[in-house]
Coordinates of N, CA and C and ligand atoms in Angstrom, one line a residue:
M1 N 195.7 -18.4 138.5 CA 196.7 -19.4 138.5 C 196.9 -19.8 137.0
A2 N 198.2 -19.8 136.7 CA 198.6 -20.3 135.3 C 198.2 -21.8 135.2
T3 N 198.0 -22.3 134.0 CA 197.7 -23.7 133.8 C 198.8 -24.5 134.4
L4 N 198.4 -25.6 135.1 CA 199.4 -26.5 135.7 C 200.0 -27.4 134.6
R5 N 201.3 -27.6 134.6 CA 201.9 -28.4 133.6 C 202.5 -29.6 134.3
L6 N 202.8 -30.7 133.4 CA 203.3 -31.9 134.0 C 204.7 -31.6 134.6
G7 N 204.9 -32.2 135.8 CA 206.1 -31.9 136.5 C 206.0 -30.8 137.6
D8 N 205.0 -30.0 137.4 CA 204.8 -28.9 138.5 C 204.3 -29.6 139.8
I9 N 204.6 -28.9 140.9 CA 204.1 -29.4 142.2 C 202.6 -29.0 142.2
A10 N 201.8 -30.0 142.6 CA 200.4 -29.8 142.7 C 200.2 -28.8 143.9
P11 N 199.5 -27.7 143.6 CA 199.3 -26.7 144.7 C 198.6 -27.3 145.9
D12 N 199.1 -26.9 147.1 CA 198.5 -27.3 148.3 C 197.3 -26.4 148.6
F13 N 196.3 -26.9 149.4 CA 195.2 -26.0 149.7 C 194.5 -26.6 151.0
E14 N 193.7 -25.8 151.6 CA 192.8 -26.3 152.7 C 191.4 -26.0 152.3
Q15 N 190.6 -27.0 152.3 CA 189.2 -26.7 151.9 C 188.2 -27.7 152.6
E16 N 187.0 -27.3 152.8 CA 186.0 -28.2 153.4 C 185.7 -29.3 152.4
S17 N 185.2 -30.4 153.0 CA 184.8 -31.5 152.1 C 183.7 -32.3 152.8
S18 N 183.2 -33.3 152.1 CA 182.2 -34.1 152.6 C 182.8 -35.0 153.8
A19 N 184.1 -35.0 153.9 CA 184.7 -35.8 154.9 C 185.5 -34.9 155.9
G20 N 185.0 -33.6 156.0 CA 185.6 -32.6 156.9 C 186.7 -31.8 156.2
K21 N 187.4 -31.0 157.0 CA 188.4 -30.1 156.4 C 189.6 -30.9 155.8
I22 N 190.0 -30.6 154.6 CA 191.1 -31.3 154.0 C 192.3 -30.4 153.8
R23 N 193.4 -30.8 154.3 CA 194.7 -30.1 153.9 C 195.3 -31.1 152.8
F24 N 195.4 -30.6 151.6 CA 195.6 -31.5 150.5 C 196.8 -32.3 150.6
H25 N 198.0 -31.6 150.8 CA 199.2 -32.4 150.8 C 199.3 -33.4 152.0
E26 N 198.7 -32.9 153.1 CA 198.6 -33.8 154.3 C 197.7 -35.0 154.0
F27 N 196.6 -34.7 153.3 CA 195.6 -35.8 152.9 C 196.4 -36.8 152.0
L28 N 197.2 -36.3 151.1 CA 197.9 -37.3 150.2 C 198.9 -38.1 150.9
G29 N 199.6 -37.5 151.8 CA 200.7 -38.2 152.5 C 201.7 -38.7 151.5
D30 N 202.0 -40.0 151.6 CA 203.0 -40.6 150.7 C 202.3 -41.3 149.5
S31 N 201.0 -41.1 149.4 CA 200.3 -41.8 148.4 C 200.3 -41.0 147.0
W32 N 199.9 -41.7 146.0 CA 199.6 -41.1 144.7 C 198.2 -40.5 145.0
G33 N 197.8 -39.5 144.1 CA 196.5 -38.9 144.2 C 195.8 -38.7 142.9
V34 N 194.5 -38.8 142.9 CA 193.7 -38.4 141.7 C 192.7 -37.3 142.2
L35 N 192.9 -36.1 141.6 CA 192.0 -35.0 142.0 C 191.2 -34.8 140.7
F36 N 189.8 -34.8 140.8 CA 189.0 -34.6 139.6 C 187.8 -33.8 139.9
S37 N 187.5 -33.0 138.9 CA 186.4 -32.0 139.1 C 185.1 -32.4 138.3
H38 N 184.0 -31.8 138.8 CA 182.7 -32.1 138.2 C 181.9 -30.8 138.1
P39 N 181.2 -30.6 137.0 CA 180.4 -29.4 136.8 C 179.6 -29.0 138.1
A40 N 178.8 -30.0 138.6 CA 177.9 -29.6 139.7 C 177.3 -30.9 140.3
D41 N 176.8 -30.7 141.6 CA 176.1 -31.9 142.2 C 174.8 -32.1 141.4
F42 N 174.2 -33.3 141.6 CA 173.0 -33.7 141.0 C 172.9 -33.5 139.5
T43 N 174.0 -33.8 138.8 CA 174.1 -33.8 137.4 C 174.3 -35.3 136.9
P44 N 173.7 -35.7 135.8 CA 173.6 -37.1 135.5 C 175.0 -37.7 135.2
V45 N 175.8 -37.1 134.4 CA 177.1 -37.7 134.1 C 178.0 -37.9 135.3
C46 N 178.0 -36.8 136.1 CA 178.8 -36.9 137.4 C 178.4 -38.0 138.3
T47 N 177.1 -38.2 138.3 CA 176.5 -39.2 139.2 C 177.1 -40.6 138.8
T48 N 177.1 -40.8 137.5 CA 177.7 -42.1 137.1 C 179.2 -42.2 137.3
E49 N 179.9 -41.1 137.1 CA 181.4 -41.1 137.3 C 181.7 -41.3 138.8
L50 N 181.0 -40.6 139.7 CA 181.4 -40.8 141.1 C 181.0 -42.2 141.6
G51 N 179.9 -42.7 141.1 CA 179.5 -44.1 141.4 C 180.5 -45.1 141.0
Y52 N 181.0 -45.0 139.7 CA 182.0 -45.9 139.2 C 183.3 -45.8 139.9
T53 N 183.7 -44.6 140.2 CA 185.0 -44.4 141.0 C 184.9 -45.0 142.3
A54 N 183.7 -44.9 143.0 CA 183.6 -45.6 144.3 C 183.7 -47.1 144.2
K55 N 183.2 -47.6 143.1 CA 183.3 -49.1 142.9 C 184.8 -49.5 142.6
L56 N 185.6 -48.6 142.2 CA 187.0 -48.9 141.9 C 187.9 -48.8 143.2
A57 N 187.3 -48.6 144.3 CA 188.1 -48.3 145.6 C 189.2 -49.3 145.7
D58 N 189.0 -50.6 145.5 CA 190.0 -51.6 145.8 C 191.1 -51.4 144.7
E59 N 190.8 -51.1 143.5 CA 191.8 -50.9 142.5 C 192.7 -49.7 142.8
F60 N 192.1 -48.6 143.3 CA 192.9 -47.4 143.7 C 193.8 -47.8 144.9
A61 N 193.2 -48.5 145.9 CA 193.9 -48.8 147.1 C 195.1 -49.7 146.7
K62 N 194.9 -50.7 145.8 CA 196.0 -51.6 145.4 C 197.2 -50.8 144.9
R63 N 196.9 -49.7 144.2 CA 198.0 -48.9 143.6 C 198.5 -47.8 144.5
G64 N 198.0 -47.7 145.7 CA 198.4 -46.7 146.7 C 197.9 -45.3 146.3
V65 N 196.7 -45.2 145.8 CA 196.2 -44.0 145.3 C 195.0 -43.5 146.1
K66 N 195.1 -42.2 146.5 CA 193.9 -41.6 147.2 C 193.1 -40.7 146.2
V67 N 191.8 -40.9 146.2 CA 191.0 -40.2 145.3 C 190.2 -39.0 146.0
I68 N 190.1 -37.9 145.3 CA 189.3 -36.8 145.9 C 188.6 -36.0 144.7
A69 N 187.4 -35.7 144.9 CA 186.6 -35.0 143.9 C 186.4 -33.6 144.3
V70 N 186.1 -32.8 143.3 CA 185.9 -31.3 143.5 C 184.5 -31.0 142.9
S71 N 183.7 -30.3 143.6 CA 182.5 -29.7 143.1 C 182.2 -28.4 143.7
V72 N 181.7 -27.4 143.0 CA 181.5 -26.1 143.5 C 180.3 -25.9 144.4
D73 N 179.7 -27.0 144.7 CA 178.5 -27.0 145.6 C 179.0 -27.2 147.0
G74 N 178.1 -27.0 148.0 CA 178.4 -27.0 149.4 C 178.2 -28.4 150.0
N75 N 178.5 -28.5 151.3 CA 178.4 -29.8 151.9 C 177.0 -30.3 152.1
E76 N 176.1 -29.4 152.4 CA 174.7 -29.9 152.5 C 174.2 -30.6 151.3
S77 N 174.5 -29.9 150.1 CA 174.2 -30.5 148.8 C 174.9 -31.8 148.6
H78 N 176.2 -31.8 148.9 CA 177.0 -33.0 148.7 C 176.4 -34.2 149.5
K79 N 176.0 -33.9 150.7 CA 175.4 -35.0 151.6 C 174.3 -35.7 150.9
E80 N 173.4 -34.9 150.4 CA 172.2 -35.4 149.7 C 172.5 -36.1 148.4
W81 N 173.5 -35.5 147.7 CA 173.9 -36.1 146.4 C 174.6 -37.4 146.6
I82 N 175.4 -37.5 147.6 CA 176.1 -38.8 147.9 C 175.1 -39.9 148.2
A83 N 174.0 -39.6 148.9 CA 173.0 -40.5 149.2 C 172.3 -41.0 147.9
D84 N 172.1 -40.0 147.0 CA 171.6 -40.3 145.7 C 172.5 -41.2 144.8
I85 N 173.8 -40.9 144.9 CA 174.8 -41.7 144.1 C 174.8 -43.1 144.6
N86 N 174.8 -43.2 145.9 CA 174.8 -44.6 146.5 C 173.6 -45.4 146.1
D87 N 172.5 -44.7 146.1 CA 171.2 -45.3 145.8 C 171.1 -45.7 144.3
T88 N 171.4 -44.8 143.4 CA 171.2 -45.0 142.0 C 172.4 -45.8 141.4
Q89 N 173.6 -45.7 141.9 CA 174.7 -46.5 141.3 C 175.0 -47.7 142.1
K90 N 174.3 -48.0 143.2 CA 174.5 -49.2 144.0 C 175.9 -49.4 144.5
T91 N 176.3 -48.3 145.2 CA 177.7 -48.3 145.7 C 177.7 -47.5 147.0
T92 N 178.9 -47.3 147.5 CA 179.1 -46.4 148.7 C 180.2 -45.4 148.3
V93 N 179.9 -44.1 148.2 CA 181.0 -43.2 147.9 C 181.9 -43.2 149.1
N94 N 183.2 -43.4 148.8 CA 184.1 -43.7 149.9 C 185.3 -42.8 149.8
F95 N 185.2 -41.7 149.1 CA 186.2 -40.7 149.0 C 185.6 -39.3 149.2
P96 N 186.4 -38.3 149.6 CA 185.9 -37.0 149.9 C 185.5 -36.2 148.6
I97 N 184.4 -35.4 148.7 CA 184.1 -34.5 147.7 C 184.3 -33.1 148.3
L98 N 185.3 -32.3 147.7 CA 185.5 -31.0 148.2 C 184.3 -30.1 148.0
A99 N 184.0 -29.3 149.0 CA 182.9 -28.3 148.9 C 183.5 -27.0 148.5
D100 N 183.7 -26.8 147.2 CA 184.5 -25.7 146.7 C 183.6 -24.5 146.4
E101 N 182.8 -24.1 147.3 CA 181.8 -23.0 147.0 C 182.5 -21.7 146.7
D102 N 183.6 -21.5 147.4 CA 184.4 -20.2 147.1 C 185.3 -20.4 145.9
R103 N 185.3 -21.6 145.3 CA 186.1 -21.9 144.1 C 187.6 -21.8 144.3
K104 N 188.0 -21.9 145.5 CA 189.4 -21.8 145.8 C 190.2 -22.8 145.0
V105 N 189.8 -24.1 145.1 CA 190.5 -25.2 144.4 C 190.3 -25.1 142.9
S106 N 189.1 -24.8 142.5 CA 188.8 -24.8 141.1 C 189.7 -23.7 140.4
E107 N 189.9 -22.6 141.1 CA 190.7 -21.6 140.4 C 192.2 -21.9 140.5
L108 N 192.6 -22.5 141.7 CA 194.0 -22.9 141.8 C 194.4 -23.9 140.8
Y109 N 193.5 -24.8 140.4 CA 193.8 -25.8 139.4 C 193.3 -25.5 138.0
D110 N 192.8 -24.3 137.8 CA 192.3 -23.8 136.5 C 191.2 -24.7 136.0
M111 N 190.3 -25.1 136.8 CA 189.2 -26.0 136.5 C 188.0 -25.3 135.9
I112 N 188.0 -23.9 135.9 CA 186.9 -23.2 135.3 C 187.4 -22.6 134.0
H113 N 186.8 -23.0 132.9 CA 187.2 -22.5 131.6 C 186.0 -21.6 131.1
P114 N 186.2 -20.3 131.3 CA 185.1 -19.3 131.1 C 184.4 -19.4 129.7
N115 N 185.2 -19.9 128.7 CA 184.5 -19.9 127.4 C 183.6 -21.2 127.3
A116 N 183.8 -22.1 128.2 CA 182.9 -23.3 128.3 C 181.7 -22.9 129.3
S117 N 182.1 -22.4 130.5 CA 181.1 -22.0 131.5 C 181.8 -21.1 132.5
T118 N 181.1 -20.0 132.8 CA 181.7 -19.1 133.8 C 181.4 -19.5 135.2
T119 N 180.5 -20.4 135.4 CA 180.1 -20.8 136.7 C 180.6 -22.1 137.3
V120 N 180.7 -23.1 136.4 CA 181.0 -24.4 136.9 C 182.3 -25.0 136.3
T121 N 182.8 -26.0 136.9 CA 184.1 -26.6 136.5 C 183.9 -27.5 135.3
V122 N 184.9 -27.6 134.5 CA 184.9 -28.6 133.4 C 185.4 -29.9 134.1
R123 N 185.5 -31.0 133.3 CA 185.9 -32.3 133.9 C 187.4 -32.4 133.8
S124 N 188.1 -31.9 134.8 CA 189.6 -32.0 134.9 C 190.0 -33.2 135.7
V125 N 191.1 -33.8 135.4 CA 191.7 -34.9 136.2 C 193.2 -34.5 136.3
F126 N 193.7 -34.7 137.5 CA 195.1 -34.6 137.8 C 195.6 -35.8 138.5
I127 N 196.6 -36.5 138.0 CA 197.3 -37.6 138.7 C 198.5 -37.0 139.3
I128 N 198.7 -37.2 140.6 CA 199.8 -36.6 141.4 C 200.6 -37.7 142.0
D129 N 201.9 -37.6 141.9 CA 202.7 -38.7 142.4 C 203.1 -38.4 143.9
P130 N 203.8 -39.4 144.6 CA 204.1 -39.2 146.0 C 205.0 -38.0 146.3
A131 N 205.7 -37.5 145.2 CA 206.5 -36.3 145.4 C 205.7 -35.0 145.2
K132 N 204.4 -35.2 145.0 CA 203.4 -34.1 144.8 C 203.5 -33.5 143.4
K133 N 204.2 -34.2 142.5 CA 204.3 -33.7 141.2 C 203.1 -34.1 140.3
V134 N 202.6 -33.2 139.5 CA 201.6 -33.5 138.5 C 202.1 -34.4 137.4
R135 N 201.5 -35.6 137.2 CA 202.0 -36.5 136.2 C 201.1 -36.7 135.1
L136 N 199.8 -36.3 135.2 CA 198.9 -36.3 134.1 C 197.8 -35.2 134.3
T137 N 197.5 -34.5 133.2 CA 196.3 -33.6 133.3 C 195.4 -34.0 132.1
I138 N 194.1 -34.1 132.3 CA 193.2 -34.2 131.2 C 192.0 -33.3 131.5
T139 N 191.4 -32.9 130.4 CA 190.2 -32.0 130.5 C 189.2 -32.5 129.5
Y140 N 188.0 -32.9 130.1 CA 186.9 -33.3 129.3 C 185.8 -32.3 129.3
P141 N 185.0 -32.3 128.2 CA 183.8 -31.4 128.3 C 182.8 -32.0 129.3
A142 N 181.9 -31.0 129.7 CA 180.9 -31.4 130.8 C 180.0 -32.5 130.3
S143 N 179.8 -32.6 129.0 CA 178.8 -33.6 128.5 C 179.4 -35.0 128.3
T144 N 180.7 -35.2 128.5 CA 181.3 -36.5 128.2 C 181.9 -37.1 129.5
G145 N 181.3 -38.2 129.9 CA 181.9 -38.9 131.1 C 183.3 -39.4 130.8
R146 N 184.1 -39.3 131.8 CA 185.5 -39.8 131.6 C 185.6 -41.4 131.8
N147 N 186.7 -41.9 131.3 CA 186.9 -43.4 131.4 C 187.8 -43.6 132.6
F148 N 187.3 -44.1 133.7 CA 188.2 -44.2 134.8 C 189.0 -45.5 134.8
N149 N 188.7 -46.4 133.9 CA 189.7 -47.5 133.6 C 190.9 -46.9 133.0
E150 N 190.8 -45.9 132.2 CA 192.0 -45.2 131.6 C 192.8 -44.6 132.6
I151 N 192.2 -44.0 133.6 CA 192.9 -43.4 134.7 C 193.8 -44.4 135.4
L152 N 193.2 -45.6 135.7 CA 194.0 -46.7 136.3 C 195.1 -47.1 135.4
R153 N 194.8 -47.2 134.1 CA 195.8 -47.6 133.1 C 197.0 -46.7 133.1
V154 N 196.8 -45.4 133.2 CA 197.9 -44.4 133.2 C 198.7 -44.5 134.5
I155 N 197.9 -44.7 135.6 CA 198.7 -44.9 136.9 C 199.6 -46.1 136.8
D156 N 199.1 -47.2 136.3 CA 199.9 -48.4 136.1 C 201.2 -48.1 135.3
S157 N 200.9 -47.4 134.2 CA 202.1 -47.0 133.3 C 203.1 -46.1 134.1
L158 N 202.6 -45.1 134.8 CA 203.5 -44.2 135.5 C 204.3 -45.0 136.5
Q159 N 203.6 -45.8 137.2 CA 204.3 -46.6 138.3 C 205.3 -47.5 137.8
L160 N 205.0 -48.1 136.6 CA 206.0 -49.0 136.0 C 207.2 -48.2 135.5
T161 N 207.0 -47.0 134.9 CA 208.1 -46.1 134.5 C 209.0 -45.8 135.7
D162 N 208.4 -45.5 136.8 CA 209.2 -45.1 138.0 C 209.9 -46.3 138.6
S163 N 209.3 -47.5 138.5 CA 209.9 -48.6 139.2 C 210.9 -49.4 138.3
H164 N 210.6 -49.4 137.0 CA 211.3 -50.3 136.1 C 211.9 -49.7 134.9
S165 N 211.9 -48.4 134.8 CA 212.5 -47.7 133.6 C 211.9 -48.2 132.3
V166 N 210.6 -48.4 132.2 CA 210.0 -48.7 131.0 C 208.9 -47.7 130.7
A167 N 208.6 -47.6 129.4 CA 207.4 -46.9 128.9 C 206.4 -47.9 128.3
T168 N 205.2 -47.4 128.1 CA 204.2 -48.3 127.6 C 203.7 -47.9 126.2
P169 N 203.5 -48.9 125.3 CA 203.2 -48.5 123.9 C 201.7 -48.2 123.8
V170 N 201.3 -47.9 122.6 CA 199.9 -47.6 122.2 C 199.0 -48.7 122.7
N171 N 197.9 -48.2 123.3 CA 196.8 -49.1 123.8 C 197.3 -50.2 124.8
W172 N 198.4 -50.0 125.4 CA 199.0 -51.0 126.3 C 198.0 -51.3 127.5
E173 N 197.9 -52.5 127.8 CA 197.1 -52.9 129.0 C 198.0 -53.7 129.9
D174 N 197.7 -53.7 131.2 CA 198.5 -54.4 132.2 C 198.8 -55.8 131.8
G175 N 200.1 -56.2 131.8 CA 200.4 -57.6 131.5 C 201.0 -57.7 130.1
Q176 N 200.9 -56.7 129.3 CA 201.4 -56.7 127.9 C 202.9 -56.2 127.9
D177 N 203.5 -56.5 126.7 CA 204.9 -56.1 126.6 C 205.1 -54.5 126.7
V178 N 206.2 -54.1 127.2 CA 206.5 -52.7 127.4 C 207.8 -52.3 126.6
I179 N 208.2 -51.1 126.7 CA 209.3 -50.5 126.0 C 210.4 -50.0 127.0
I180 N 211.6 -50.4 126.7 CA 212.7 -50.0 127.5 C 212.9 -48.5 127.2
V181 N 213.0 -47.6 128.3 CA 213.1 -46.2 128.0 C 214.4 -45.9 127.2
P182 N 214.3 -45.0 126.2 CA 215.4 -44.8 125.3 C 216.6 -44.3 126.0
S183 N 216.4 -43.6 127.2 CA 217.6 -43.1 127.9 C 218.5 -44.2 128.5
L184 N 217.9 -45.4 128.6 CA 218.7 -46.5 129.2 C 219.5 -47.1 128.1
K185 N 220.9 -46.9 128.2 CA 221.7 -47.4 127.1 C 222.8 -48.4 127.5
D186 N 223.1 -48.4 128.8 CA 224.2 -49.3 129.3 C 223.8 -50.8 129.2
P187 N 224.4 -51.6 128.3 CA 224.0 -52.9 128.1 C 224.0 -53.8 129.3
E188 N 225.0 -53.6 130.2 CA 225.1 -54.3 131.5 C 223.9 -54.0 132.4
L189 N 223.5 -52.8 132.4 CA 222.4 -52.3 133.3 C 221.1 -52.9 132.7
I190 N 221.0 -52.9 131.4 CA 219.8 -53.4 130.7 C 219.6 -54.9 131.0
K191 N 220.8 -55.6 130.9 CA 220.7 -57.1 131.2 C 220.3 -57.3 132.6
Q192 N 220.8 -56.5 133.5 CA 220.4 -56.6 134.9 C 219.0 -56.3 135.2
K193 N 218.5 -55.2 134.5 CA 217.1 -54.8 134.8 C 216.1 -55.7 134.1
F194 N 216.5 -56.3 133.0 CA 215.5 -57.0 132.2 C 216.0 -58.4 131.9
P195 N 216.0 -59.3 133.0 CA 216.6 -60.6 132.8 C 215.8 -61.5 131.8
K196 N 214.6 -61.1 131.6 CA 213.8 -61.9 130.6 C 214.2 -61.6 129.1
G197 N 215.1 -60.6 129.0 CA 215.6 -60.2 127.6 C 214.7 -59.2 127.0
Y198 N 215.1 -58.9 125.7 CA 214.3 -57.9 125.0 C 214.5 -58.1 123.5
T199 N 213.6 -57.5 122.7 CA 213.7 -57.6 121.3 C 214.0 -56.2 120.8
E200 N 215.1 -56.1 120.0 CA 215.5 -54.7 119.5 C 214.9 -54.6 118.1
V201 N 213.7 -54.0 118.0 CA 213.1 -53.8 116.7 C 213.9 -52.7 115.9
R202 N 214.2 -51.7 116.6 CA 215.2 -50.6 116.2 C 216.0 -50.3 117.4
P203 N 217.1 -49.6 117.3 CA 217.9 -49.3 118.5 C 217.1 -48.4 119.4
Y204 N 216.1 -47.7 118.9 CA 215.3 -46.8 119.8 C 214.0 -47.5 120.2
L205 N 213.7 -48.7 119.7 CA 212.5 -49.4 120.0 C 212.8 -50.8 120.5
R206 N 212.9 -50.9 121.8 CA 213.3 -52.2 122.4 C 212.1 -52.7 123.3
I207 N 211.6 -53.9 122.9 CA 210.4 -54.4 123.6 C 210.8 -55.5 124.6
T208 N 210.2 -55.5 125.7 CA 210.5 -56.5 126.7 C 209.2 -56.9 127.5
P209 N 209.1 -58.1 128.0 CA 208.0 -58.5 128.8 C 207.8 -57.6 130.0
Q210 N 206.6 -57.3 130.4 CA 206.4 -56.5 131.6 C 207.1 -57.0 132.7
P211 N 208.1 -56.2 133.3 CA 209.0 -56.8 134.3 C 208.4 -57.2 135.6
N212 N 207.3 -56.7 136.0 CA 206.7 -57.0 137.3 C 205.7 -58.1 137.2
K213 N 205.7 -58.8 136.1 CA 204.7 -59.9 136.0 C 205.4 -61.3 136.0
Ligands
BEZ1 C1 176.3 -33.4 133.4 O1 175.8 -34.4 133.8 O2 177.2 -32.8 134.1 C2 176.0 -32.8 132.1 C3 175.2 -33.5 131.2 C4 174.9 -32.9 130.0 C5 175.5 -31.7 129.6 C6 176.3 -31.1 130.5 C7 176.6 -31.7 131.7

C-alpha cells in the first residue's frame, strides 16, 4: 500500500479485535475516527498511551469520535494486556484493539516501517472524518509516547474548520481566537458568518473570536 495522504479515503478492512470482528467503515458509521498503532502488547509506553486514551472517553464522545487501536498481537494477548492496562493505569479500556496478527491493517495503513523495525508497527495516528477521508497522519518513534491532548486539539481544529470556515493559529487552544480562512473573501458572507467581527492584521490574516463560544 502506498503511503496514505491527507484527503485519501481511509481504506476499509475487516479484522478481529478485542471487541469481536470489526468492519472498519461500518464501525465508524457517521462518526469521526482515530486509528492508532502500537509496537506490541505489554510494552511500557503503549500501556500508558492506551490507559490515557481510555480516560479520554468522554472527550472523544463529546466530539463524536470513535477510537480504535492496532497491535500485531492476538486477542488472547490483548485480553491479558487490557487487564494489565486497567490495573496499572487505573482505568477501563473502552475501545477495541485490533488483533492484527496477519498485519492486514498494519500493511494497509503503512504502519510497519522496515528501517525502524521489520516486525512491529511504529506509532501511527490517523484522524478520519465522517466522509471517511484521512484528515491527519502522524508517525512517532516507538520510544516516544504520543500526546493525546494534541489529538483532541487537532480534532477541535478540524471540526471548527468544517463548521465555521476558520483555521487555527500556532499553539491554538479551544476558546482562543481563530483565523478566517483566506478563501473566504465575500464581505457580506464574512459579516454573516462572524457577527462578533474580526481584526484585519493583514488582508490574508484576519483574526476573529472562536465562533462557537
Ligand atoms: C514501548 O514501550 O513500546 C517501547 C519502549 C522503549 C523503546 C521502544 C518501545
